[in-house]
Backbone as numpy.savetxt, mean C-alpha at the origin, in Angstrom:
# Nx Ny Nz CAx CAy CAz Cx Cy Cz
-12.03 -11.81 1.70 -11.09 -10.72 1.92 -11.47 -10.56 3.38
-10.47 -10.25 4.16 -10.60 -9.61 5.34 -10.81 -8.25 5.55
-11.56 -8.08 6.52 -12.24 -6.64 6.63 -10.94 -5.66 6.86
-11.30 -4.45 6.44 -10.24 -3.20 6.36 -9.81 -3.08 7.98
-11.03 -3.01 9.05 -10.58 -2.79 10.29 -9.66 -3.63 10.98
-9.96 -5.04 10.70 -8.74 -5.90 11.24 -7.31 -5.47 10.68
-7.20 -5.08 9.33 -6.09 -5.00 9.03 -5.37 -3.47 9.67
-6.41 -2.65 9.62 -5.87 -1.50 10.24 -5.44 -1.59 11.85
-6.23 -2.33 12.61 -5.77 -2.21 13.93 -4.63 -3.40 14.08
-4.20 -4.17 13.48 -3.30 -4.87 13.41 -1.91 -4.04 12.95
-2.09 -3.60 11.78 -0.86 -2.66 11.83 -0.91 -1.65 12.58
-1.87 -1.10 13.27 -1.53 0.00 14.30 -0.54 -0.68 15.43
-0.96 -1.96 15.84 -0.41 -2.54 17.08 1.16 -2.90 16.55
1.19 -3.53 15.25 2.44 -3.76 15.26 3.23 -3.17 14.56
3.00 -2.02 13.83 3.69 -1.19 12.98 4.03 0.27 13.97
2.96 0.69 14.43 3.01 1.95 15.31 3.25 1.82 16.74
2.43 0.73 17.41 2.72 1.02 18.59 3.78 -0.20 19.05
3.93 -1.17 18.30 5.05 -2.36 18.46 4.77 -3.08 19.80
3.43 -3.38 19.70 2.96 -4.09 20.95 2.90 -5.69 20.71
2.69 -6.51 21.62 2.90 -7.97 21.25 1.63 -8.48 22.11
0.92 -9.93 21.89 -0.17 -10.02 22.66 0.22 -11.37 22.88
0.43 -12.12 21.67 0.75 -13.71 21.88 2.15 -14.20 21.58
2.96 -13.55 21.35 4.40 -13.98 21.09 5.28 -12.79 22.12
6.36 -13.29 22.81 7.08 -12.52 23.50 8.30 -11.79 22.87
8.46 -10.56 22.74 9.60 -9.91 22.04 10.96 -10.14 22.81
11.74 -10.71 22.13 13.14 -10.85 22.57 13.81 -9.20 22.95
14.63 -9.54 24.30 15.06 -8.20 24.66 15.88 -7.64 23.70
16.87 -8.19 23.19 17.89 -7.86 22.25 16.94 -8.07 20.80
17.67 -6.93 20.00 17.27 -6.48 18.70 17.53 -8.08 17.76
16.60 -8.14 16.94 16.88 -9.29 15.89 18.35 -9.00 14.87
18.52 -7.51 14.83 20.14 -7.33 14.43 20.06 -5.98 14.31
21.18 -5.53 14.12 21.71 -3.79 14.02 20.84 -3.01 13.03
20.30 -3.64 11.84 19.48 -2.85 11.12 18.60 -2.02 11.53
18.15 -1.30 10.57 17.15 -0.06 10.83 15.53 -1.10 10.79
14.40 -0.49 11.29 13.18 -0.92 11.51 12.68 -0.70 10.52
13.20 -0.16 9.11 12.37 0.46 8.02 11.99 -1.05 7.29
12.91 -1.96 7.39 12.86 -3.43 6.62 11.67 -4.15 7.24
11.62 -4.21 8.63 10.55 -4.92 9.06 9.28 -4.41 8.85
9.21 -2.95 8.76 8.06 -2.38 8.52 7.50 -2.59 7.07
8.44 -2.56 6.25 7.94 -2.84 4.90 7.71 -4.41 4.93
8.25 -5.38 5.55 7.69 -6.78 5.69 6.58 -6.72 6.21
6.23 -6.12 7.34 4.64 -6.16 7.79 3.72 -5.56 6.93
4.00 -4.71 6.10 3.26 -4.20 5.07 2.93 -5.15 4.04
3.95 -6.02 3.50 3.57 -7.06 2.90 2.89 -8.24 3.20
3.10 -8.53 4.52 2.59 -9.54 4.99 0.67 -8.96 5.42
0.71 -7.93 5.86 -0.68 -7.27 5.97 -1.72 -7.46 4.38
-0.60 -7.04 3.41 -1.19 -7.33 2.16 -1.66 -8.59 1.72
-0.96 -9.61 1.98 -1.31 -10.80 2.03 -2.40 -11.48 2.67
-2.54 -10.93 4.15 -3.89 -11.25 4.67 -4.70 -10.69 4.44
-4.88 -9.36 4.05 -6.20 -8.75 3.47 -6.67 -9.64 2.10
-5.74 -10.41 1.45 -6.55 -11.12 0.69 -7.10 -12.48 0.89
-7.09 -13.01 2.11 -7.49 -14.11 2.41 -8.71 -14.00 3.22
-9.28 -15.08 2.86 -10.90 -15.04 3.70 -10.81 -15.76 5.15
-10.41 -15.01 6.11 -10.02 -15.71 7.55 -11.27 -16.15 8.40
-12.29 -15.39 8.14 -13.76 -15.80 8.49 -14.38 -17.12 8.16
-14.92 -18.41 8.64 -15.62 -19.43 7.93 -16.95 -18.77 7.12
-17.12 -19.27 6.19 -18.27 -18.99 5.55 -19.59 -19.24 6.17
-19.57 -20.42 6.70 -20.75 -21.10 7.30 -21.16 -19.95 8.77
-20.34 -18.98 9.20 -20.73 -18.16 10.17 -21.20 -16.72 9.81
-21.13 -16.57 8.70 -21.45 -15.34 7.86 -22.93 -14.84 8.27
-23.83 -15.61 8.71 -25.11 -15.39 9.36 -25.38 -14.44 10.53
-24.04 -14.49 11.42 -23.99 -14.01 12.66 -23.79 -12.28 12.44
-23.61 -11.76 13.63 -23.72 -10.16 13.20 -22.47 -9.93 12.56
-22.00 -8.98 11.95 -20.75 -8.55 11.44 -19.96 -8.24 12.36
-20.35 -7.56 13.46 -19.26 -7.40 14.63 -18.51 -8.57 15.06
-19.10 -9.62 15.16 -18.56 -11.13 15.41 -17.32 -11.37 14.20
-17.52 -11.04 13.15 -16.61 -11.14 11.94 -15.40 -10.27 12.07
-15.75 -9.03 12.45 -14.48 -8.21 13.03 -13.65 -8.32 13.89
-14.22 -8.93 15.15 -13.36 -9.29 15.71 -12.75 -10.91 15.77
-13.17 -11.52 15.10 -12.60 -12.86 14.91 -11.45 -12.39 13.99
-11.66 -11.52 12.94 -10.37 -11.59 12.03 -9.37 -10.85 12.55
-9.94 -9.54 13.13 -9.04 -8.88 14.40 -7.98 -9.58 14.69
-8.49 -10.75 15.66 -7.73 -11.39 16.47 -6.66 -12.22 15.76
-7.18 -12.82 14.83 -6.40 -13.69 13.59 -5.36 -12.78 13.04
-5.67 -11.75 12.78 -4.52 -10.80 12.22 -3.57 -10.23 13.10
-3.84 -10.22 14.05 -2.79 -9.63 14.92 -1.70 -11.22 15.33
-2.58 -12.22 15.43 -1.48 -13.37 15.81 -0.86 -13.52 14.46
-1.47 -13.55 13.49 -0.12 -13.95 12.09 0.75 -12.73 11.89
0.40 -11.43 12.21 1.20 -10.44 11.92 2.27 -10.47 13.08
2.17 -10.83 14.36 3.13 -10.86 15.68 3.88 -12.09 15.28
3.10 -13.58 14.65 4.20 -14.45 14.40 4.98 -14.03 13.14
4.61 -13.33 12.04 5.50 -13.07 11.10 6.59 -11.95 11.54
6.31 -10.89 12.26 7.20 -9.98 12.68 8.35 -10.64 13.36
8.04 -11.28 14.77 8.67 -11.67 15.71 9.47 -13.31 15.45
8.79 -14.11 14.67 9.18 -15.10 14.27 9.90 -15.69 13.16
9.07 -15.12 12.00 9.68 -15.31 10.57 10.85 -14.07 10.41
10.44 -12.87 10.45 11.22 -11.65 10.15 12.53 -11.60 10.88
12.45 -11.97 12.07 13.48 -11.85 13.08 14.31 -12.94 13.00
13.85 -14.17 12.33 14.73 -15.16 12.12 15.57 -14.97 10.70
14.71 -14.51 9.70 15.59 -14.05 8.48 16.58 -12.81 8.87
16.25 -11.89 9.57 17.10 -10.88 9.72 18.43 -11.52 10.65
18.34 -12.26 11.41 19.32 -12.84 12.04 20.02 -13.62 11.17
19.56 -14.37 10.31 20.36 -15.13 9.39 21.21 -14.10 8.16
20.36 -13.32 7.70 20.93 -12.37 6.99 22.22 -11.63 7.28
22.25 -11.25 8.73 23.27 -10.62 9.45 24.63 -11.37 9.58
24.19 -12.63 9.89 25.41 -13.31 10.09 26.13 -13.83 8.84
25.32 -13.88 7.73 25.87 -14.09 6.33 26.47 -13.04 5.84
25.76 -11.87 5.95 26.54 -10.88 5.28 28.00 -10.37 6.12
27.76 -10.80 7.37 28.94 -10.29 8.27 30.32 -11.20 7.90
29.83 -12.75 7.74 30.80 -13.59 7.38 31.28 -13.61 6.09
30.34 -13.06 5.11 30.95 -13.07 4.01 31.86 -11.83 3.55
31.29 -10.44 4.03 32.15 -9.51 3.94 33.78 -9.68 4.70
33.72 -10.37 5.72 34.96 -10.54 6.50 35.95 -11.43 5.90
35.12 -12.55 4.88 35.92 -13.62 4.32 36.65 -13.01 3.21
35.98 -11.81 2.58 36.22 -11.17 1.32 37.53 -10.19 1.49
37.53 -10.00 2.84 38.93 -9.03 3.16 38.50 -7.85 3.77
37.34 -7.30 4.12 36.69 -6.25 4.67 37.36 -6.31 6.19
38.02 -5.11 6.84 38.42 -5.23 8.18 37.07 -5.20 9.13
37.67 -6.00 10.18 36.54 -5.52 11.33 36.21 -4.18 11.86
37.04 -3.58 11.90 36.86 -2.03 12.13 35.89 -1.16 11.00
36.25 -1.51 9.80 35.38 -1.04 8.61 34.05 -1.62 8.63
34.07 -2.84 8.91 32.58 -3.53 8.89 31.84 -2.75 10.43
32.26 -2.81 11.35 31.62 -2.18 12.55 31.23 -0.77 12.47
31.80 -0.02 11.71 31.58 1.75 11.17 30.34 1.66 10.48
30.31 0.77 9.51 29.15 0.45 8.61 28.47 -0.50 8.53
28.27 -1.23 9.84 27.51 -2.24 9.93 25.51 -1.84 9.88
25.59 -0.89 10.31 23.97 -0.38 10.30 23.77 -0.20 8.82
24.77 0.92 8.04 24.31 1.32 6.63 23.96 -0.20 6.08
25.17 -1.05 6.07 25.19 -2.12 5.03 23.85 -3.06 5.23
23.75 -3.45 6.51 22.39 -4.23 6.83 21.31 -3.66 6.53
21.17 -2.17 6.70 19.92 -1.35 6.44 19.55 -1.65 4.84
20.52 -1.47 3.95 20.40 -1.54 2.72 19.84 -3.07 2.23
20.55 -3.81 2.69 20.38 -5.39 2.36 19.01 -5.83 2.76
18.55 -5.69 4.19 17.32 -5.72 4.56 15.95 -5.39 3.72
16.48 -4.14 3.57 15.40 -3.10 2.78 15.16 -3.51 1.66
16.42 -3.63 1.17 16.10 -4.47 -0.55 15.55 -6.02 -0.44
15.86 -6.72 0.36 14.88 -8.16 0.51 13.58 -7.72 1.06
13.23 -6.69 1.77 11.69 -6.57 1.79 10.98 -5.76 1.01
11.45 -5.12 0.31 10.89 -4.62 -0.89 10.56 -5.74 -2.30
11.52 -6.58 -2.18 11.39 -7.65 -3.11 10.09 -8.51 -2.62
9.95 -8.79 -1.31 8.88 -9.71 -0.62 7.77 -8.92 -1.14
8.00 -7.41 -0.62 6.60 -6.56 -1.08 5.99 -6.65 -2.49
7.13 -6.70 -3.36 6.69 -6.62 -4.68 6.18 -7.94 -5.19
6.61 -9.10 -4.84 6.13 -10.55 -4.96 4.68 -10.48 -4.58
4.32 -9.93 -3.25 3.22 -10.06 -2.25 2.39 -9.44 -3.40
2.61 -7.86 -3.73 1.91 -7.29 -4.67 1.37 -8.02 -5.93
2.34 -8.56 -6.41 2.02 -9.19 -7.71 1.17 -10.28 -7.66
1.35 -11.14 -6.60 0.26 -12.21 -6.08 -0.91 -11.83 -5.72
-1.34 -10.79 -5.11 -2.56 -10.39 -4.85 -3.22 -9.65 -5.57
-2.43 -9.09 -6.64 -2.65 -8.49 -7.56 -3.37 -6.96 -7.40
-3.12 -6.63 -6.27 -3.08 -5.37 -5.59 -2.23 -4.04 -6.33
-1.48 -4.25 -6.60 -0.71 -3.45 -7.67 -1.54 -2.79 -8.92
-1.91 -4.04 -9.44 -2.64 -3.69 -10.69 -4.02 -2.87 -10.28
-4.54 -3.21 -8.91 -5.80 -2.58 -8.77 -5.49 -0.88 -8.79
-4.41 -0.96 -7.62 -3.97 0.59 -7.45 -3.70 1.42 -8.66
-3.04 0.80 -9.88 -2.82 1.25 -10.97 -3.94 1.61 -11.78
-4.92 0.85 -11.72 -6.16 1.11 -12.52 -6.66 2.51 -11.87
-6.86 2.19 -10.43 -7.62 3.55 -9.94 -6.81 4.60 -10.12
-5.56 4.57 -10.06 -4.77 6.08 -10.77 -5.07 6.41 -11.80
-5.04 5.53 -12.77 -5.49 5.81 -14.23 -7.02 6.40 -14.42
-7.69 5.98 -13.54 -9.26 6.68 -13.63 -9.13 7.87 -12.96
-8.32 8.07 -11.94 -8.38 9.36 -11.07 -7.66 10.38 -12.16
-6.72 9.89 -12.85 -6.30 10.69 -13.63 -6.95 11.19 -14.87
-7.66 10.27 -15.47 -8.57 10.47 -16.46 -9.66 11.59 -16.13
-10.03 11.49 -14.83 -11.10 12.21 -14.35 -10.49 13.74 -14.04
-9.46 13.58 -13.53 -8.81 15.34 -13.55 -8.57 15.64 -14.54
-8.15 15.09 -15.48 -7.85 15.66 -16.88 -8.75 16.18 -17.51
-10.27 15.31 -17.66 -11.68 15.57 -18.13 -12.08 16.98 -17.29
-11.63 17.17 -16.15 -12.47 18.16 -15.28 -11.48 19.46 -15.48
-10.04 18.99 -15.85 -9.53 20.49 -16.11 -9.71 20.81 -17.83
-9.85 19.91 -18.46 -10.67 20.17 -19.76 -11.57 21.50 -19.59
-12.62 20.39 -19.06 -13.90 21.18 -18.95 -13.69 22.73 -18.32
-12.96 22.75 -17.33 -12.77 24.00 -16.97 -12.05 25.11 -17.61
-10.98 24.55 -18.53 -10.37 25.37 -19.49 -11.36 25.84 -20.67
-12.17 24.80 -21.11 -13.25 25.09 -21.87 -14.06 26.32 -21.40
-14.59 26.30 -20.08 -15.35 27.25 -19.19 -14.71 28.69 -19.57
-13.54 28.56 -19.14 -12.73 29.82 -18.93 -12.62 30.49 -20.39
-12.24 29.70 -21.31 -12.08 30.03 -22.84 -13.44 30.46 -23.48
-14.44 30.67 -22.44 -15.90 30.85 -23.17 -16.40 30.06 -23.65
-15.85 28.64 -23.74 -16.51 27.33 -24.47 -16.59 27.50 -25.87
-15.83 28.65 -26.60 -15.91 28.57 -27.87 -14.56 27.92 -28.68
-13.93 27.41 -28.17 -12.67 26.81 -28.31 -12.93 25.67 -29.50
-13.85 24.64 -29.21 -14.09 23.48 -29.79 -15.42 23.05 -29.55
-16.14 22.43 -30.48 -17.56 21.93 -30.15 -17.33 20.85 -28.95
-16.24 19.85 -29.06 -16.32 18.95 -28.06 -16.18 19.30 -26.61
-15.75 20.80 -26.54 -15.40 21.31 -25.03 -17.10 21.72 -25.05
-17.82 22.11 -25.99 -19.26 22.72 -26.02 -20.37 21.31 -25.34
-19.81 20.19 -25.71 -20.52 18.99 -25.28 -20.38 18.60 -24.14
-19.16 19.10 -23.45 -18.70 18.55 -22.13 -19.31 19.49 -21.33
-19.43 20.72 -21.34 -20.61 21.75 -20.43 -21.81 21.40 -20.66
-22.45 21.46 -19.29 -23.81 21.06 -19.18 -24.53 22.36 -19.61
-24.24 23.44 -19.13 -25.06 24.69 -19.44 -24.59 25.47 -20.42
-23.98 25.20 -21.66 -23.71 25.50 -22.75 -24.96 25.70 -23.55
-26.06 24.95 -23.30 -27.22 25.13 -24.13 -28.00 26.10 -23.92
-27.71 26.60 -22.61 -29.00 27.66 -22.23 -28.06 29.06 -22.12
-26.64 29.07 -22.26 -26.24 30.42 -22.18 -25.94 31.23 -23.59
-25.83 32.52 -23.89 -26.01 33.12 -25.05 -24.53 33.17 -25.52
-23.62 33.44 -24.72 -22.37 33.43 -25.03 -21.47 32.34 -25.12
-21.95 31.04 -24.79 -21.39 30.01 -24.97 -22.19 29.08 -26.18
-21.31 28.54 -27.35 -21.95 27.78 -28.23 -23.01 28.54 -28.60
-23.00 29.54 -29.35 -24.23 30.23 -29.92 -24.53 29.38 -31.26
-23.76 28.38 -32.00 -23.94 27.89 -33.24 -25.12 26.71 -32.79
-24.84 26.11 -31.43 -25.84 24.94 -30.90 -27.06 25.26 -30.45
-26.87 26.74 -30.16 -28.00 27.32 -29.68 -29.12 27.73 -30.75
-28.56 28.15 -31.77 -29.16 28.54 -32.95 -30.13 27.06 -33.57
-29.29 26.12 -33.56 -29.46 25.30 -34.14 -30.92 24.41 -33.46
-30.78 24.70 -32.35 -31.87 24.42 -31.32 -33.39 25.14 -31.64
-32.98 26.49 -31.89 -34.06 27.20 -32.11 -34.70 26.84 -33.53
-34.07 26.30 -34.65 -34.61 26.20 -35.87 -35.61 24.83 -35.69
-35.12 24.27 -34.71 -35.89 22.79 -34.48 -37.11 23.11 -34.23
């Protein structure tokens, strides 16, 4: 898998700074659509790249810094190609297709011009979200995020239960007594458990 540093640097250059090193960005925009769809597409592309091993295995004996540099350069190259060549071409294609379809269906040119940004924004955002969903399903990262969420949820629930048992004097249930580590040495908490230990 690609190192996280390369993904973060490429995302910083492409999504935040909008800087290009390998491909020259056209002066005119790809379409009047908002930039949200292109950001979502870049996130999907970075998610896909993060699942690849860009650094050759036979060079793994070199210092880790070499791997970071190589994967950063390749990731920036791939994200620029994806954003400037692939997504810009798709956006232009959808722009012309949507415009032609709506005008053929009878929408007046004035109405289309007034709502062009909204129409293209909704369409391109929906398409980029579909691409992100497919990529997340292919890389299995959605399942990993869901599993981590359930793990955190169970941990928070257990901590809240332990805290609630501690606030109630740990006398509500024997299960709560087992969860508390200091119940065996406290006179107030779990007296039955303490008396049982004295008998032994």
